[in-house]
Amino acid sequence: MSTPDFSCVITAGEGGEDALAASLESVLDQSLRAVEALVVLPAGAPAGLRTAAGSAAGRAPDRVRVLDPGTEGVASLRNTGLDAALGTYVLVLDAGERLQRHACRNLWEAGTRTRADLVAGRWSQLTGDGAKEREPSWQPPLFARSRTVARFTEAPELAVRDALVTGFCVRRAALERHALRYDEDLTRSEVLFGPLVAAVVGRIALVRRGIVSGRAAPDAGRGLAGLVEAHRRVCHVLVAQGLAELREERDRSFLLDHLVPLVRTFPERPVAARERIAATAARVLPDVVPERALLTLPAVERVGVRLLERGDADGLLPAAYALRRRGVVAAPLSLEDDGRVYWQGGPDPVLDVTELGHQYRPFDELKLMNRVTRYEAHGSRVLLAGRLVLPSHTGPDPDGTLTARLEFRVRDGSRTFHAPVDSLRPDATGISWSTGLDMTRLLRPLGPRDTVWDARMVVEDGRTRSVSDLFAAHDLVGPGERSPARPRLGRTTGDTWQPYVTLRDHLALRLEARNRPARTARRLVHYATHFRPARRVRLTLRALGRRRDRLHARGFKAAVYRSWLLRLPVRKGSVVFESHMGTCYGDSPRAVHEEVRARGLRLRPVWVYADSTKGFPADARLVRRWSWRYLWALARAEYWVDNQGFPQNLDKPSGTTYLQTWHGSAYKRMGFDETRVRLQNTPQRERLQRAVHRFDHFLVRSEHDERTLARAYRLPERTLLRTGYPRNDVLLAARARDEAEGRLPRPALAAELGLPDHRKVVLYAPTFRGRPGRRKRQRLLLDAARFAERFGDTYTLLVRAHYLEAVSLPACPPGTVVDVSRHHDVSEILALTDVLVTDYSSIMFDYALLDRPIVLFAPDLDAYAAERGSYFDLREKAPGPVAATEEELFAVLARLKTAETGFQERRTAFAEEFGAYDRGDAARAVVDTVFARHLPPSRTVPTGEAGR
């Protein structure tokens, strides 16, 4: 082969022959043929490794060279490969790392096209037991698109993160020109080499393709000193380049990418390894972990790094548990006079964990760590001891009778055994406990099915009750702690209790077959259930199960509905109401239903619920969505009323009238205007068109709705009812009441939610950011804890997630943050709200009718508008200030009166443009039009436009 385009240096070492063979095969299988492989063997390499390398060179002598420099250090081996390389570009692989099929071609083409000295792409590394691999979380944004940068500061992640430990190539001429080498005194020299190359070469090309897979995840615990030294030298490179700000980012990334994951692994390590790592950390970390970087980390992460820096092996274990089980109080907490809460060992700004909000939860609501410190088995007798952590601000009633019991629950929760705890010794920071159990007598499982049991402890003081899982280090129990078992079906189903620690660090027991009778019985059972006749029986049972499940499948139900149920006669006066796909009793369908009820119309209402009937009207028939009763009700209903859309694959009966109230005016593009819909295939678009063609009436509240929603869904003019939204009648009534009587007293709902009169109410209601499907948990863009800390004395924050999403709120002082996401009717929430904070939700169009302050918190406005599309420029027509950052939002709320006054005219114009048809009597107008044939003759409205 003439001069190769690529030289791939493979350092043979850990992983042995299989790892070397995998790397070599990936190089020789490249679609770019002008690639050579240089295998560098360490001194004293095993004979098998030498044979494997020699065999590969023999099969492809013109493409594989074997180098034996007689050295052992990985950096020295890599330098040997760099010196011997002949290719235009040089790439270095560790044994086991594999190139993607077109990796060299992608790198070569990018380098040739851009004349870059360094070309880098994506890589992935093994996780867990090595069965899976994934990319680092920070990598996708860096390689989101292929690009070229003139200097690495235009892509700072190349130095801030360990992006260049693999998956990149360097022009050999640049290596020689700048005398670039791996530092042979570093055990983790690859961490330094990449940033050093990026800092001194010229143009850098980034390709979005995957380059390397199979990288072994390095164990920071084994080479912590070398890792810290490599990080220190990378920081020196950045400072030498005059990039102090990147050095700060590098410090923070080092803590998050290396030290925090190291702390998380502590429960899995034996005592000796924990102590060794802690001692090493105490020696090498004190000058490397800057306080400023530490304080930018989340609370538990910075506590873990601080304890690692101190070399506190015992203290690191609770910190690791807290990292692995969020929300658990893993160590004693002290509440200071100023209200700050510190981890054990405070006060220290780094150990300040006030933001976790544990101080706001009572004893029975806290998740307390109960760490098992002793497990000794002596025959059937087991001695257990542990300690339950208590924070200083709460605990069991000191005047009550303190009792505790251990509970052993089968994994499916169907059975539980209890045992009292013999000894409880409470003190200021926790409760030490110990007990002795006859495990053989206590646990009497059936045998075959209930083989795994989880342990937990219940502490009671006569009034409150705290339940805690039993945590344990993974080396606490082993084969020597077995106990005999006596299942109810006999010892042939199991004879031994084996304690173990789960992946979630919980103590558990497993029923095993250790002795010959039990092992023989299990083998017989296995044979009986796996030989051919038994397999046939199993397959038959599975087929029957699938047929049974098919009877409940939506596709089958829809087919039965279309084929048979649609033949049923319509039941006069039957009305099926559904709001937000059955998730609530609210919105305009509720307003229409209550108008019908108030006027005494002889209709038969049926309400649809999705999961729970709580909050739905007692005077209506309730059916679960997609149940057979639901399909029966739809097939026989004279009227359908909903605000979202009944299932698209359910046709409307010929004698049914469908009232679509809709759920809000549009800022973002909808229907056939959506990019997502335009990209769908023809059958999908036709299905949507058939679904909207079922509408007989569609409510609009302004000309804007006619230009957007009506056009986007291709609705004919005859379907439009220009009545406004019935749900907004209560808002217009509230505004009239405010003008006549004032804002106080507030509606009764305020007392139910615990809202005091002296605090203003801020409602945060962000828009839906996902795609149609199952409800997903979303992270709020607004930090509720920061809001409570800043405005807790003057505002109460109500948070309402979209009905297709859910949120987890942090613990905050009582009365400062309230989750109202599950409240059925948002109009009731709006009526008691003083300030609305939203982003792109249609709720702003409704709230504008109240003529109260609106603030738009839209940090991703431009990106959102570009991705989803919009019908108008939000900044131009906004009814209130548009805040791009949390600080801007807080500044607006701090001077709310100024903001309210400055946007009065714009708010009025906004309400007039987007709510022109809302006049306060929409429910009456809708009922008069849609249900005209059920009205008393004297009250029938003759016009077809709701009498207007």
PDB file of N, CA, C and O in Angstrom, residues 267-271 274 321 371-377 382-385 408 439 455 470-483 497-502 505-510 512:
ATOM      1  N   PRO A 267     -21.489   3.136  47.659  1.00  0.00           N
ATOM      2  CA  PRO A 267     -22.172   1.988  48.271  1.00  0.00           C
ATOM      3  C   PRO A 267     -21.823   0.652  47.621  1.00  0.00           C
ATOM      4  O   PRO A 267     -21.977  -0.399  48.243  1.00  0.00           O
ATOM      5  N   GLU A 268     -21.372   0.663  46.366  1.00  0.00           N
ATOM      6  CA  GLU A 268     -21.059  -0.580  45.667  1.00  0.00           C
ATOM      7  C   GLU A 268     -19.642  -1.071  45.963  1.00  0.00           C
ATOM      8  O   GLU A 268     -19.309  -2.201  45.606  1.00  0.00           O
ATOM      9  N   ARG A 269     -18.832  -0.251  46.579  1.00  0.00           N
ATOM     10  CA  ARG A 269     -17.422  -0.598  46.800  1.00  0.00           C
ATOM     11  C   ARG A 269     -17.218  -1.187  48.196  1.00  0.00           C
ATOM     12  O   ARG A 269     -17.893  -0.799  49.148  1.00  0.00           O
ATOM     13  N   PRO A 270     -16.253  -2.102  48.332  1.00  0.00           N
ATOM     14  CA  PRO A 270     -15.946  -2.628  49.668  1.00  0.00           C
ATOM     15  C   PRO A 270     -15.302  -1.565  50.554  1.00  0.00           C
ATOM     16  O   PRO A 270     -14.831  -0.522  50.066  1.00  0.00           O
ATOM     17  N   VAL A 271     -15.295  -1.824  51.847  1.00  0.00           N
ATOM     18  CA  VAL A 271     -14.794  -0.839  52.810  1.00  0.00           C
ATOM     19  C   VAL A 271     -13.370  -0.416  52.483  1.00  0.00           C
ATOM     20  O   VAL A 271     -13.039   0.775  52.508  1.00  0.00           O
ATOM     21  N   ARG A 274     -13.264   2.016  49.621  1.00  0.00           N
ATOM     22  CA  ARG A 274     -13.791   3.332  50.001  1.00  0.00           C
ATOM     23  C   ARG A 274     -12.747   4.121  50.783  1.00  0.00           C
ATOM     24  O   ARG A 274     -12.548   5.328  50.556  1.00  0.00           O
ATOM     25  N   TYR A 321     -25.856   7.776  49.051  1.00  0.00           N
ATOM     26  CA  TYR A 321     -27.257   7.353  49.096  1.00  0.00           C
ATOM     27  C   TYR A 321     -28.175   8.499  48.673  1.00  0.00           C
ATOM     28  O   TYR A 321     -29.162   8.291  47.961  1.00  0.00           O
ATOM     29  N   ARG A 371     -30.122   3.153  57.771  1.00  0.00           N
ATOM     30  CA  ARG A 371     -28.965   2.380  57.306  1.00  0.00           C
ATOM     31  C   ARG A 371     -28.712   1.188  58.216  1.00  0.00           C
ATOM     32  O   ARG A 371     -28.559   1.319  59.434  1.00  0.00           O
ATOM     33  N   VAL A 372     -28.666   0.007  57.622  1.00  0.00           N
ATOM     34  CA  VAL A 372     -28.364  -1.211  58.369  1.00  0.00           C
ATOM     35  C   VAL A 372     -26.855  -1.281  58.585  1.00  0.00           C
ATOM     36  O   VAL A 372     -26.081  -1.215  57.632  1.00  0.00           O
ATOM     37  N   THR A 373     -26.457  -1.384  59.848  1.00  0.00           N
ATOM     38  CA  THR A 373     -25.028  -1.423  60.170  1.00  0.00           C
ATOM     39  C   THR A 373     -24.558  -2.816  60.570  1.00  0.00           C
ATOM     40  O   THR A 373     -23.360  -3.069  60.667  1.00  0.00           O
ATOM     41  N   ARG A 374     -25.523  -3.721  60.805  1.00  0.00           N
ATOM     42  CA  ARG A 374     -25.136  -5.077  61.250  1.00  0.00           C
ATOM     43  C   ARG A 374     -26.170  -6.084  60.753  1.00  0.00           C
ATOM     44  O   ARG A 374     -27.380  -5.862  60.858  1.00  0.00           O
ATOM     45  N   TYR A 375     -25.685  -7.160  60.190  1.00  0.00           N
ATOM     46  CA  TYR A 375     -26.535  -8.286  59.810  1.00  0.00           C
ATOM     47  C   TYR A 375     -25.712  -9.548  60.059  1.00  0.00           C
ATOM     48  O   TYR A 375     -24.751  -9.830  59.345  1.00  0.00           O
ATOM     49  N   GLU A 376     -26.097 -10.279  61.091  1.00  0.00           N
ATOM     50  CA  GLU A 376     -25.377 -11.505  61.447  1.00  0.00           C
ATOM     51  C   GLU A 376     -26.373 -12.641  61.558  1.00  0.00           C
ATOM     52  O   GLU A 376     -27.384 -12.526  62.260  1.00  0.00           O
ATOM     53  N   ALA A 377     -26.095 -13.723  60.847  1.00  0.00           N
ATOM     54  CA  ALA A 377     -26.963 -14.893  60.872  1.00  0.00           C
ATOM     55  C   ALA A 377     -26.270 -16.013  61.634  1.00  0.00           C
ATOM     56  O   ALA A 377     -25.117 -16.358  61.348  1.00  0.00           O
ATOM     57  N   VAL A 382     -31.193 -14.258  63.422  1.00  0.00           N
ATOM     58  CA  VAL A 382     -30.528 -13.158  62.733  1.00  0.00           C
ATOM     59  C   VAL A 382     -30.504 -11.948  63.641  1.00  0.00           C
ATOM     60  O   VAL A 382     -31.544 -11.568  64.230  1.00  0.00           O
ATOM     61  N   LEU A 383     -29.331 -11.338  63.781  1.00  0.00           N
ATOM     62  CA  LEU A 383     -29.188 -10.096  64.549  1.00  0.00           C
ATOM     63  C   LEU A 383     -29.087  -8.943  63.572  1.00  0.00           C
ATOM     64  O   LEU A 383     -28.223  -8.937  62.683  1.00  0.00           O
ATOM     65  N   LEU A 384     -29.975  -7.966  63.731  1.00  0.00           N
ATOM     66  CA  LEU A 384     -30.017  -6.796  62.860  1.00  0.00           C
ATOM     67  C   LEU A 384     -29.849  -5.547  63.690  1.00  0.00           C
ATOM     68  O   LEU A 384     -30.412  -5.435  64.788  1.00  0.00           O
ATOM     69  N   ALA A 385     -29.080  -4.607  63.165  1.00  0.00           N
ATOM     70  CA  ALA A 385     -28.925  -3.314  63.835  1.00  0.00           C
ATOM     71  C   ALA A 385     -28.772  -2.234  62.781  1.00  0.00           C
ATOM     72  O   ALA A 385     -28.332  -2.496  61.653  1.00  0.00           O
ATOM     73  N   PHE A 408     -41.413  -7.230  56.327  1.00  0.00           N
ATOM     74  CA  PHE A 408     -40.857  -7.937  55.172  1.00  0.00           C
ATOM     75  C   PHE A 408     -42.012  -8.170  54.204  1.00  0.00           C
ATOM     76  O   PHE A 408     -42.971  -8.880  54.528  1.00  0.00           O
ATOM     77  N   MET A 439     -35.630 -15.907  61.677  1.00  0.00           N
ATOM     78  CA  MET A 439     -36.034 -15.708  60.291  1.00  0.00           C
ATOM     79  C   MET A 439     -36.809 -16.912  59.757  1.00  0.00           C
ATOM     80  O   MET A 439     -37.732 -16.753  58.948  1.00  0.00           O
ATOM     81  N   ALA A 455     -37.282  -5.404  52.788  1.00  0.00           N
ATOM     82  CA  ALA A 455     -37.375  -5.055  54.208  1.00  0.00           C
ATOM     83  C   ALA A 455     -37.520  -3.545  54.374  1.00  0.00           C
ATOM     84  O   ALA A 455     -36.913  -2.769  53.632  1.00  0.00           O
ATOM     85  N   LEU A 470     -34.796   0.008  54.290  1.00  0.00           N
ATOM     86  CA  LEU A 470     -33.522  -0.320  54.929  1.00  0.00           C
ATOM     87  C   LEU A 470     -32.412  -0.255  53.881  1.00  0.00           C
ATOM     88  O   LEU A 470     -32.392  -1.049  52.944  1.00  0.00           O
ATOM     89  N   PHE A 471     -31.510   0.714  54.050  1.00  0.00           N
ATOM     90  CA  PHE A 471     -30.373   0.859  53.155  1.00  0.00           C
ATOM     91  C   PHE A 471     -29.199   0.046  53.699  1.00  0.00           C
ATOM     92  O   PHE A 471     -29.060  -0.145  54.906  1.00  0.00           O
ATOM     93  N   ALA A 472     -28.320  -0.378  52.795  1.00  0.00           N
ATOM     94  CA  ALA A 472     -27.132  -1.116  53.229  1.00  0.00           C
ATOM     95  C   ALA A 472     -26.050  -0.997  52.175  1.00  0.00           C
ATOM     96  O   ALA A 472     -26.349  -0.912  50.974  1.00  0.00           O
ATOM     97  N   ALA A 473     -24.812  -0.985  52.639  1.00  0.00           N
ATOM     98  CA  ALA A 473     -23.686  -1.055  51.708  1.00  0.00           C
ATOM     99  C   ALA A 473     -23.667  -2.448  51.076  1.00  0.00           C
ATOM    100  O   ALA A 473     -24.081  -3.437  51.690  1.00  0.00           O
ATOM    101  N   HIS A 474     -23.174  -2.530  49.847  1.00  0.00           N
ATOM    102  CA  HIS A 474     -23.267  -3.782  49.107  1.00  0.00           C
ATOM    103  C   HIS A 474     -22.368  -4.877  49.676  1.00  0.00           C
ATOM    104  O   HIS A 474     -22.560  -6.056  49.351  1.00  0.00           O
ATOM    105  N   ASP A 475     -21.410  -4.510  50.521  1.00  0.00           N
ATOM    106  CA  ASP A 475     -20.547  -5.530  51.105  1.00  0.00           C
ATOM    107  C   ASP A 475     -20.984  -5.917  52.512  1.00  0.00           C
ATOM    108  O   ASP A 475     -20.276  -6.629  53.212  1.00  0.00           O
ATOM    109  N   LEU A 476     -22.164  -5.464  52.940  1.00  0.00           N
ATOM    110  CA  LEU A 476     -22.616  -5.766  54.299  1.00  0.00           C
ATOM    111  C   LEU A 476     -22.961  -7.241  54.458  1.00  0.00           C
ATOM    112  O   LEU A 476     -22.691  -7.849  55.498  1.00  0.00           O
ATOM    113  N   VAL A 477     -23.598  -7.815  53.450  1.00  0.00           N
ATOM    114  CA  VAL A 477     -24.036  -9.209  53.546  1.00  0.00           C
ATOM    115  C   VAL A 477     -23.397 -10.023  52.428  1.00  0.00           C
ATOM    116  O   VAL A 477     -22.988  -9.482  51.403  1.00  0.00           O
ATOM    117  N   GLY A 478     -23.316 -11.317  52.661  1.00  0.00           N
ATOM    118  CA  GLY A 478     -22.723 -12.209  51.682  1.00  0.00           C
ATOM    119  C   GLY A 478     -23.202 -13.623  51.904  1.00  0.00           C
ATOM    120  O   GLY A 478     -24.155 -13.880  52.661  1.00  0.00           O
ATOM    121  N   PRO A 479     -22.545 -14.593  51.290  1.00  0.00           N
ATOM    122  CA  PRO A 479     -22.978 -15.995  51.418  1.00  0.00           C
ATOM    123  C   PRO A 479     -22.963 -16.493  52.858  1.00  0.00           C
ATOM    124  O   PRO A 479     -23.710 -17.414  53.205  1.00  0.00           O
ATOM    125  N   GLY A 480     -22.129 -15.892  53.719  1.00  0.00           N
ATOM    126  CA  GLY A 480     -22.042 -16.366  55.097  1.00  0.00           C
ATOM    127  C   GLY A 480     -23.221 -15.983  55.960  1.00  0.00           C
ATOM    128  O   GLY A 480     -23.302 -16.413  57.119  1.00  0.00           O
ATOM    129  N   GLU A 481     -24.146 -15.166  55.444  1.00  0.00           N
ATOM    130  CA  GLU A 481     -25.279 -14.694  56.250  1.00  0.00           C
ATOM    131  C   GLU A 481     -26.572 -15.428  55.905  1.00  0.00           C
ATOM    132  O   GLU A 481     -27.661 -14.934  56.139  1.00  0.00           O
ATOM    133  N   ARG A 482     -26.465 -16.636  55.357  1.00  0.00           N
ATOM    134  CA  ARG A 482     -27.664 -17.375  54.996  1.00  0.00           C
ATOM    135  C   ARG A 482     -28.376 -17.901  56.239  1.00  0.00           C
ATOM    136  O   ARG A 482     -27.771 -18.137  57.285  1.00  0.00           O
ATOM    137  N   SER A 483     -29.709 -18.082  56.083  1.00  0.00           N
ATOM    138  CA  SER A 483     -30.530 -18.661  57.147  1.00  0.00           C
ATOM    139  C   SER A 483     -31.420 -19.741  56.545  1.00  0.00           C
ATOM    140  O   SER A 483     -31.814 -19.644  55.378  1.00  0.00           O
ATOM    141  N   TRP A 497     -32.665 -18.731  53.091  1.00  0.00           N
ATOM    142  CA  TRP A 497     -32.831 -17.289  52.914  1.00  0.00           C
ATOM    143  C   TRP A 497     -31.455 -16.667  52.672  1.00  0.00           C
ATOM    144  O   TRP A 497     -30.565 -16.798  53.511  1.00  0.00           O
ATOM    145  N   GLN A 498     -31.286 -16.022  51.532  1.00  0.00           N
ATOM    146  CA  GLN A 498     -30.027 -15.350  51.201  1.00  0.00           C
ATOM    147  C   GLN A 498     -30.267 -13.834  51.201  1.00  0.00           C
ATOM    148  O   GLN A 498     -30.986 -13.313  50.349  1.00  0.00           O
ATOM    149  N   PRO A 499     -29.678 -13.101  52.159  1.00  0.00           N
ATOM    150  CA  PRO A 499     -29.810 -11.642  52.119  1.00  0.00           C
ATOM    151  C   PRO A 499     -28.924 -11.051  51.027  1.00  0.00           C
ATOM    152  O   PRO A 499     -27.851 -11.583  50.722  1.00  0.00           O
ATOM    153  N   TYR A 500     -29.387  -9.972  50.415  1.00  0.00           N
ATOM    154  CA  TYR A 500     -28.589  -9.283  49.411  1.00  0.00           C
ATOM    155  C   TYR A 500     -29.010  -7.819  49.375  1.00  0.00           C
ATOM    156  O   TYR A 500     -30.041  -7.428  49.945  1.00  0.00           O
ATOM    157  N   VAL A 501     -28.229  -6.998  48.700  1.00  0.00           N
ATOM    158  CA  VAL A 501     -28.507  -5.568  48.572  1.00  0.00           C
ATOM    159  C   VAL A 501     -28.862  -5.298  47.116  1.00  0.00           C
ATOM    160  O   VAL A 501     -28.119  -5.660  46.203  1.00  0.00           O
ATOM    161  N   THR A 502     -30.002  -4.673  46.888  1.00  0.00           N
ATOM    162  CA  THR A 502     -30.500  -4.437  45.538  1.00  0.00           C
ATOM    163  C   THR A 502     -29.712  -3.319  44.857  1.00  0.00           C
ATOM    164  O   THR A 502     -28.894  -2.632  45.490  1.00  0.00           O
ATOM    165  N   ASP A 505     -29.867  -0.146  46.564  1.00  0.00           N
ATOM    166  CA  ASP A 505     -29.216  -0.109  47.874  1.00  0.00           C
ATOM    167  C   ASP A 505     -30.138  -0.522  49.013  1.00  0.00           C
ATOM    168  O   ASP A 505     -29.935  -0.120  50.160  1.00  0.00           O
ATOM    169  N   HIS A 506     -31.171  -1.306  48.741  1.00  0.00           N
ATOM    170  CA  HIS A 506     -32.092  -1.765  49.777  1.00  0.00           C
ATOM    171  C   HIS A 506     -31.745  -3.185  50.198  1.00  0.00           C
ATOM    172  O   HIS A 506     -31.358  -4.021  49.372  1.00  0.00           O
ATOM    173  N   LEU A 507     -31.957  -3.457  51.472  1.00  0.00           N
ATOM    174  CA  LEU A 507     -31.782  -4.817  51.964  1.00  0.00           C
ATOM    175  C   LEU A 507     -32.978  -5.655  51.530  1.00  0.00           C
ATOM    176  O   LEU A 507     -34.131  -5.243  51.663  1.00  0.00           O
ATOM    177  N   ALA A 508     -32.720  -6.844  51.019  1.00  0.00           N
ATOM    178  CA  ALA A 508     -33.780  -7.754  50.575  1.00  0.00           C
ATOM    179  C   ALA A 508     -33.350  -9.183  50.869  1.00  0.00           C
ATOM    180  O   ALA A 508     -32.177  -9.473  51.137  1.00  0.00           O
ATOM    181  N   LEU A 509     -34.318 -10.090  50.840  1.00  0.00           N
ATOM    182  CA  LEU A 509     -34.073 -11.511  51.064  1.00  0.00           C
ATOM    183  C   LEU A 509     -34.593 -12.297  49.865  1.00  0.00           C
ATOM    184  O   LEU A 509     -35.661 -11.989  49.323  1.00  0.00           O
ATOM    185  N   ARG A 510     -33.840 -13.328  49.497  1.00  0.00           N
ATOM    186  CA  ARG A 510     -34.216 -14.156  48.360  1.00  0.00           C
ATOM    187  C   ARG A 510     -34.263 -15.618  48.804  1.00  0.00           C
ATOM    188  O   ARG A 510     -33.330 -16.113  49.449  1.00  0.00           O
ATOM    189  N   GLU A 512     -33.802 -19.324  48.170  1.00  0.00           N
ATOM    190  CA  GLU A 512     -32.983 -20.097  47.254  1.00  0.00           C
ATOM    191  C   GLU A 512     -33.080 -21.583  47.565  1.00  0.00           C
ATOM    192  O   GLU A 512     -33.467 -21.987  48.671  1.00  0.00           O
TER     193      GLU A 512
END
